[in-house]
């Protein structure tokens, strides 16, 4: 096993695929000599040059549009939008073009592109640079949405995302970039659509995404001292969703808490709750509990940001209430 940060694991995956497949190239703002805002692409330009590590103008519209055109004509672009929030100016390309072209051409072309999006709060980047907008993309047929929480998952899922013949939105929580973890010695893909049980338990199921996985694990350790054993499941891909693994856990615990950093209103967590209510109602011994950010823009100050974003205590209270 190797020990590396989340950012290093992403770089390792991209490096692996660029060496393996000459059709893979990178584009985005400051990804070349600067190495990316969060350092993920650092050093790649030294090996692959400016043709395959392309600095772009400050235009998310151009980055996304070029990626779609390149993917449609045989390349495999990996594009970085500096912050997830900025995808708002490229939604037409992503939603109306990338997501629909393969369908509209009857499968005669593919769109093998990855759109990397640093997301989430926790670095005091304020309202326009801290959002968790993943629910938007899970709503759109034709897009796959990946959200790893550990270096191991980041590496394996990025490899699969680059090799996939469909457009993949790859969500990366900014706080996780510096987090270290063990990674296998061999760079193996992790299939999309396969959830991971991060902690086994018998009393309550907690489904969490991104940074919330780690907060759920901390909460589970505290609750274990009280005799409450929490099973923590990380879906890893929001779509395709491994609902069977979540359902099997619910059959065992009969109680579930869903924890995401998104604004709670209209969230992906709400979609999961609805799915459970429709298909697993008879297994529930308590109400489905959702935990999400408050319905407000993300504040700048640390104190207010911490109030808006879910924390371990929120999870502990929710689990206690139904356990």
Short mmCIF file of C-alpha atoms in Angstrom, two decimals:
data_model
loop_
_atom_site.label_atom_id
_atom_site.label_comp_id
_atom_site.label_asym_id
_atom_site.label_seq_id
_atom_site.Cartn_x
_atom_site.Cartn_y
_atom_site.Cartn_z
CA UNK A 1 0.00 0.00 0.00
CA UNK A 2 1.01 3.60 -0.61
CA UNK A 3 0.04 6.61 1.46
CA UNK A 4 -0.90 9.76 -0.43
CA UNK A 5 -3.21 12.72 -0.31
CA UNK A 6 -6.52 12.94 -2.13
CA UNK A 7 -4.96 15.44 -4.58
CA UNK A 8 -1.96 13.17 -5.19
CA UNK A 9 -4.29 10.23 -5.82
CA UNK A 10 -6.20 12.21 -8.45
CA UNK A 11 -2.91 13.20 -10.10
CA UNK A 12 -1.74 9.58 -10.06
CA UNK A 13 -4.93 8.46 -11.80
CA UNK A 14 -4.69 11.17 -14.45
CA UNK A 15 -0.99 10.45 -14.99
CA UNK A 16 -1.76 6.74 -15.34
CA UNK A 17 -4.37 7.35 -18.01
CA UNK A 18 -2.34 9.93 -19.93
CA UNK A 19 0.52 7.45 -20.19
CA UNK A 20 -1.85 4.66 -21.16
CA UNK A 21 -3.93 6.51 -23.73
CA UNK A 22 -2.60 9.36 -25.93
CA UNK A 23 -6.19 10.52 -26.50
CA UNK A 24 -6.38 11.75 -22.89
CA UNK A 25 -5.57 15.44 -22.46
CA UNK A 26 -6.20 18.12 -19.85
CA UNK A 27 -7.63 21.61 -20.09
CA UNK A 28 -8.62 24.31 -17.66
CA UNK A 29 -7.58 27.56 -16.02
CA UNK A 30 -4.05 27.55 -14.56
CA UNK A 31 -3.67 23.77 -14.78
CA UNK A 32 -0.34 23.92 -16.61
CA UNK A 33 2.71 25.69 -15.13
CA UNK A 34 0.74 26.72 -12.04
CA UNK A 35 -0.40 23.13 -11.47
CA UNK A 36 -4.05 23.87 -10.78
CA UNK A 37 -5.63 25.94 -8.02
CA UNK A 38 -5.54 22.94 -5.67
CA UNK A 39 -2.35 21.40 -7.05
CA UNK A 40 -3.91 18.33 -8.68
CA UNK A 41 -2.22 18.78 -12.08
CA UNK A 42 1.14 19.92 -10.71
CA UNK A 43 4.07 18.66 -12.79
CA UNK A 44 2.03 17.02 -15.54
CA UNK A 45 2.97 19.67 -18.10
CA UNK A 46 6.64 18.74 -17.63
CA UNK A 47 6.00 15.23 -18.94
CA UNK A 48 3.24 15.82 -21.47
CA UNK A 49 3.81 19.36 -22.69
CA UNK A 50 1.41 22.13 -23.56
CA UNK A 51 -0.40 20.11 -26.24
CA UNK A 52 -1.82 17.73 -23.66
CA UNK A 53 -1.94 20.03 -20.63
CA UNK A 54 -3.69 23.11 -21.95
CA UNK A 55 -4.15 26.34 -20.04
CA UNK A 56 -7.35 28.03 -21.14
CA UNK A 57 -8.84 31.50 -20.91
CA UNK A 58 -11.11 32.29 -17.97
CA UNK A 59 -14.17 30.88 -19.69
CA UNK A 60 -16.02 27.85 -18.37
CA UNK A 61 -18.19 28.04 -21.47
CA UNK A 62 -15.12 27.57 -23.69
CA UNK A 63 -13.62 24.83 -21.48
CA UNK A 64 -16.80 22.77 -21.54
CA UNK A 65 -17.58 23.40 -25.20
CA UNK A 66 -14.08 22.44 -26.34
CA UNK A 67 -14.27 19.29 -24.20
CA UNK A 68 -17.52 18.23 -25.84
CA UNK A 69 -16.20 18.80 -29.34
CA UNK A 70 -12.95 16.98 -28.60
CA UNK A 71 -14.79 14.05 -27.03
CA UNK A 72 -17.19 13.78 -29.95
CA UNK A 73 -14.26 13.51 -32.36
CA UNK A 74 -12.26 10.82 -30.55
CA UNK A 75 -10.34 12.49 -27.74
CA UNK A 76 -10.79 11.96 -23.98
CA UNK A 77 -10.62 15.39 -22.34
CA UNK A 78 -10.32 15.85 -18.59
CA UNK A 79 -11.41 19.41 -17.91
CA UNK A 80 -11.16 21.34 -14.66
CA UNK A 81 -13.61 24.03 -13.65
CA UNK A 82 -11.80 25.92 -10.90
CA UNK A 83 -14.91 25.89 -8.68
CA UNK A 84 -18.15 23.93 -9.09
CA UNK A 85 -20.08 27.20 -8.76
CA UNK A 86 -18.76 28.36 -12.14
CA UNK A 87 -20.52 25.54 -14.01
CA UNK A 88 -23.54 27.84 -14.02
CA UNK A 89 -22.14 29.63 -17.07
CA UNK A 90 -21.62 26.33 -18.93
CA UNK A 91 -24.93 24.60 -18.20
CA UNK A 92 -26.17 24.81 -21.79
CA UNK A 93 -23.12 22.94 -23.09
CA UNK A 94 -23.21 20.35 -20.33
CA UNK A 95 -26.96 19.76 -19.99
CA UNK A 96 -28.24 20.38 -23.52
CA UNK A 97 -25.25 19.13 -25.49
CA UNK A 98 -22.90 16.76 -23.63
CA UNK A 99 -25.67 14.88 -21.85
CA UNK A 100 -27.85 14.42 -24.94
CA UNK A 101 -25.60 14.05 -27.98
CA UNK A 102 -25.04 10.29 -27.77
CA UNK A 103 -28.79 9.72 -27.47
CA UNK A 104 -29.70 12.18 -30.24
CA UNK A 105 -27.18 10.61 -32.65
CA UNK A 106 -28.51 7.13 -31.98
CA UNK A 107 -25.33 5.99 -30.29
CA UNK A 108 -23.17 6.70 -33.35
CA UNK A 109 -20.88 8.94 -31.30
CA UNK A 110 -19.72 8.89 -27.70
CA UNK A 111 -18.83 11.77 -25.40
CA UNK A 112 -15.98 10.43 -23.20
CA UNK A 113 -15.22 13.54 -21.16
CA UNK A 114 -14.62 14.20 -17.47
CA UNK A 115 -15.54 17.55 -15.96
CA UNK A 116 -13.72 17.99 -12.65
CA UNK A 117 -15.46 20.26 -10.13
CA UNK A 118 -13.94 21.28 -6.78
CA UNK A 119 -16.95 21.67 -4.50
CA UNK A 120 -18.05 22.30 -0.96
CA UNK A 121 -17.38 24.69 1.91
CA UNK A 122 -14.84 24.71 4.70
CA UNK A 123 -12.11 27.00 3.31
CA UNK A 124 -13.94 30.32 3.82
CA UNK A 125 -14.41 30.87 0.09
CA UNK A 126 -17.87 32.41 0.62
CA UNK A 127 -21.13 32.23 -1.30
CA UNK A 128 -19.89 32.04 -4.90
CA UNK A 129 -17.09 29.50 -4.37
CA UNK A 130 -18.44 27.02 -1.80
CA UNK A 131 -21.59 25.39 -3.12
CA UNK A 132 -22.51 21.72 -3.39
CA UNK A 133 -24.58 21.50 -6.59
CA UNK A 134 -24.36 17.79 -7.35
CA UNK A 135 -28.15 17.34 -7.34
CA UNK A 136 -28.40 19.41 -10.51
CA UNK A 137 -26.39 16.86 -12.47
CA UNK A 138 -28.00 13.71 -11.07
CA UNK A 139 -31.27 15.16 -12.38
CA UNK A 140 -30.01 15.15 -16.00
CA UNK A 141 -30.27 11.92 -18.04
CA UNK A 142 -27.01 11.25 -19.85
CA UNK A 143 -24.64 12.42 -17.13
CA UNK A 144 -22.80 10.30 -14.58
CA UNK A 145 -21.89 11.86 -11.24
CA UNK A 146 -18.94 10.67 -9.15
CA UNK A 147 -18.08 11.88 -5.63
CA UNK A 148 -15.15 10.09 -3.93
CA UNK A 149 -14.36 10.66 -0.25
CA UNK A 150 -10.93 9.00 0.10
CA UNK A 151 -7.64 8.95 -1.83
CA UNK A 152 -8.20 5.28 -2.74
CA UNK A 153 -11.64 6.02 -4.16
CA UNK A 154 -10.43 9.18 -5.90
CA UNK A 155 -7.75 7.23 -7.76
CA UNK A 156 -9.85 4.25 -8.78
CA UNK A 157 -12.94 6.24 -9.72
CA UNK A 158 -10.98 8.79 -11.76
CA UNK A 159 -9.50 5.97 -13.83
CA UNK A 160 -12.99 4.60 -14.49
CA UNK A 161 -14.36 8.05 -15.24
CA UNK A 162 -11.69 8.75 -17.87
CA UNK A 163 -12.28 5.37 -19.51
CA UNK A 164 -16.07 5.79 -19.56
CA UNK A 165 -17.66 6.67 -22.90
CA UNK A 166 -20.16 9.05 -21.32
CA UNK A 167 -19.76 12.53 -19.82
CA UNK A 168 -18.82 12.26 -16.15
CA UNK A 169 -19.16 15.06 -13.60
CA UNK A 170 -16.39 14.38 -11.09
CA UNK A 171 -17.02 16.15 -7.79
CA UNK A 172 -14.00 16.77 -5.51
CA UNK A 173 -14.46 18.29 -2.07
CA UNK A 174 -11.91 21.03 -1.53
CA UNK A 175 -11.26 20.14 2.13
CA UNK A 176 -10.36 16.57 1.12
CA UNK A 177 -7.45 17.51 -1.17
CA UNK A 178 -4.94 17.46 1.70
CA UNK A 179 -6.39 14.39 3.43
CA UNK A 180 -4.09 11.36 3.38
CA UNK A 181 -5.02 7.71 3.03
CA UNK A 182 -3.79 4.31 1.90
CA UNK A 183 -3.91 3.53 -1.81
CA UNK A 184 -3.18 0.15 -3.44
CA UNK A 185 0.23 -0.31 -5.05
CA UNK A 186 -1.42 -0.99 -8.41
CA UNK A 187 -3.60 1.58 -10.13
CA UNK A 188 -6.83 -0.33 -10.57
CA UNK A 189 -10.18 1.19 -11.62
CA UNK A 190 -13.12 1.17 -9.23
CA UNK A 191 -16.34 0.53 -11.18
CA UNK A 192 -18.87 3.33 -11.27
CA UNK A 193 -22.12 2.49 -9.50
CA UNK A 194 -20.61 0.48 -6.64
CA UNK A 195 -21.06 1.85 -3.11
CA UNK A 196 -18.63 1.15 -0.26
CA UNK A 197 -19.42 0.28 3.34
CA UNK A 198 -16.95 2.45 5.25
CA UNK A 199 -18.04 1.09 8.63
CA UNK A 200 -20.25 -1.87 9.48
CA UNK A 201 -23.00 -1.54 12.06
CA UNK A 202 -26.31 -3.06 13.07
CA UNK A 203 -28.45 -0.27 14.54
CA UNK A 204 -28.68 2.65 12.11
CA UNK A 205 -27.61 3.13 8.50
CA UNK A 206 -25.97 6.44 7.63
CA UNK A 207 -25.51 7.24 3.94
CA UNK A 208 -23.06 10.11 3.49
CA UNK A 209 -21.22 11.76 0.61
CA UNK A 210 -17.91 13.59 0.22
CA UNK A 211 -16.56 15.24 3.36
CA UNK A 212 -19.69 14.15 5.24
CA UNK A 213 -18.44 10.55 5.08
CA UNK A 214 -15.63 11.46 7.47
CA UNK A 215 -17.96 13.38 9.77
CA UNK A 216 -20.28 10.37 9.80
CA UNK A 217 -17.41 8.06 10.73
CA UNK A 218 -16.39 10.34 13.61
CA UNK A 219 -19.99 10.45 14.81
CA UNK A 220 -20.22 6.65 14.55
CA UNK A 221 -17.19 6.21 16.82
CA UNK A 222 -18.75 8.44 19.47
CA UNK A 223 -22.10 6.65 19.22
CA UNK A 224 -20.40 3.27 19.50
CA UNK A 225 -19.33 4.18 23.04
CA UNK A 226 -23.04 4.59 23.83
CA UNK A 227 -23.84 1.14 22.45
CA UNK A 228 -25.24 2.40 19.13
CA UNK A 229 -23.53 0.77 16.14
CA UNK A 230 -23.80 2.83 12.97
CA UNK A 231 -23.23 1.46 9.48
CA UNK A 232 -21.72 4.16 7.25
CA UNK A 233 -22.21 3.80 3.50
CA UNK A 234 -20.49 5.96 0.90
CA UNK A 235 -22.30 5.69 -2.46
CA UNK A 236 -19.16 6.99 -4.22
CA UNK A 237 -21.19 7.54 -7.39
CA UNK A 238 -24.43 9.48 -7.06
CA UNK A 239 -25.46 8.21 -10.47
CA UNK A 240 -25.38 5.38 -11.29
CA UNK A 241 -26.47 4.61 -7.72
CA UNK A 242 -25.83 1.34 -5.93
CA UNK A 243 -29.21 1.26 -4.26
CA UNK A 244 -28.98 -2.48 -3.52
CA UNK A 245 -26.14 -1.99 -1.05
CA UNK A 246 -28.06 0.78 0.69
CA UNK A 247 -31.26 -1.27 0.71
CA UNK A 248 -29.49 -4.34 2.10
CA UNK A 249 -28.12 -2.25 4.95
CA UNK A 250 -31.59 -0.87 5.67
CA UNK A 251 -32.99 -4.39 5.80
CA UNK A 252 -30.52 -5.01 8.63
CA UNK A 253 -30.85 -1.76 10.60
CA UNK A 254 -34.40 -0.62 9.70
CA UNK A 255 -33.35 3.02 10.29
CA UNK A 256 -31.56 5.48 8.03
CA UNK A 257 -29.99 8.93 8.15
CA UNK A 258 -28.87 10.65 4.91
CA UNK A 259 -26.09 13.23 5.28
CA UNK A 260 -24.98 15.54 2.47
CA UNK A 261 -23.43 19.00 2.38
CA UNK A 262 -25.94 20.26 -0.16
CA UNK A 263 -28.62 22.74 0.73
CA UNK A 264 -31.33 20.42 2.04
CA UNK A 265 -34.10 21.79 -0.19
CA UNK A 266 -34.12 19.97 -3.55
CA UNK A 267 -31.06 17.89 -2.67
CA UNK A 268 -29.79 14.55 -3.95
CA UNK A 269 -30.39 13.37 -0.41
CA UNK A 270 -34.08 14.11 -0.89
CA UNK A 271 -34.13 11.95 -4.01
CA UNK A 272 -32.56 9.07 -2.09
CA UNK A 273 -35.12 9.52 0.69
CA UNK A 274 -37.95 9.37 -1.84
CA UNK A 275 -36.48 6.22 -3.40
CA UNK A 276 -36.33 4.55 0.02
CA UNK A 277 -39.91 5.60 0.82
CA UNK A 278 -41.14 4.16 -2.47
CA UNK A 279 -39.26 0.86 -2.43
CA UNK A 280 -38.31 0.13 1.19
CA UNK A 281 -41.14 1.57 3.29
CA UNK A 282 -42.04 -1.77 4.90
CA UNK A 283 -38.51 -2.11 6.30
CA UNK A 284 -38.52 1.24 8.10
CA UNK A 285 -38.95 1.30 11.88
CA UNK A 286 -38.51 5.09 12.07
CA UNK A 287 -38.81 8.12 9.85
CA UNK A 288 -36.16 8.80 7.22
CA UNK A 289 -33.89 11.58 8.49
CA UNK A 290 -32.12 13.99 6.13
CA UNK A 291 -29.26 16.24 7.17
CA UNK A 292 -28.06 19.00 4.86
CA UNK A 293 -26.86 22.58 4.79
CA UNK A 294 -29.20 25.35 5.83
CA UNK A 295 -31.20 27.02 3.07
CA UNK A 296 -28.89 30.00 2.79
CA UNK A 297 -25.86 31.05 0.75
CA UNK A 298 -22.58 29.91 2.32
CA UNK A 299 -21.26 32.65 4.64
CA UNK A 300 -17.66 33.88 4.55
CA UNK A 301 -16.79 33.87 8.25
CA UNK A 302 -15.72 30.61 9.86
CA UNK A 303 -18.24 30.87 12.69
CA UNK A 304 -21.22 31.34 10.37
CA UNK A 305 -19.96 28.79 7.83
CA UNK A 306 -19.79 26.19 10.61
CA UNK A 307 -23.41 26.93 11.52
CA UNK A 308 -24.64 26.42 7.96
CA UNK A 309 -22.73 23.21 7.15
CA UNK A 310 -23.65 19.88 8.86
CA UNK A 311 -21.31 18.57 11.53
CA UNK A 312 -20.74 15.50 13.68
CA UNK A 313 -23.11 16.68 16.40
CA UNK A 314 -25.95 17.01 13.88
CA UNK A 315 -25.41 13.38 12.89
CA UNK A 316 -25.17 12.19 16.49
CA UNK A 317 -28.43 13.93 17.43
CA UNK A 318 -30.21 12.49 14.39
CA UNK A 319 -29.06 8.95 15.09
CA UNK A 320 -29.94 9.16 18.78
CA UNK A 321 -33.42 10.40 17.89
CA UNK A 322 -34.28 7.27 15.90
CA UNK A 323 -32.06 4.68 17.59
#
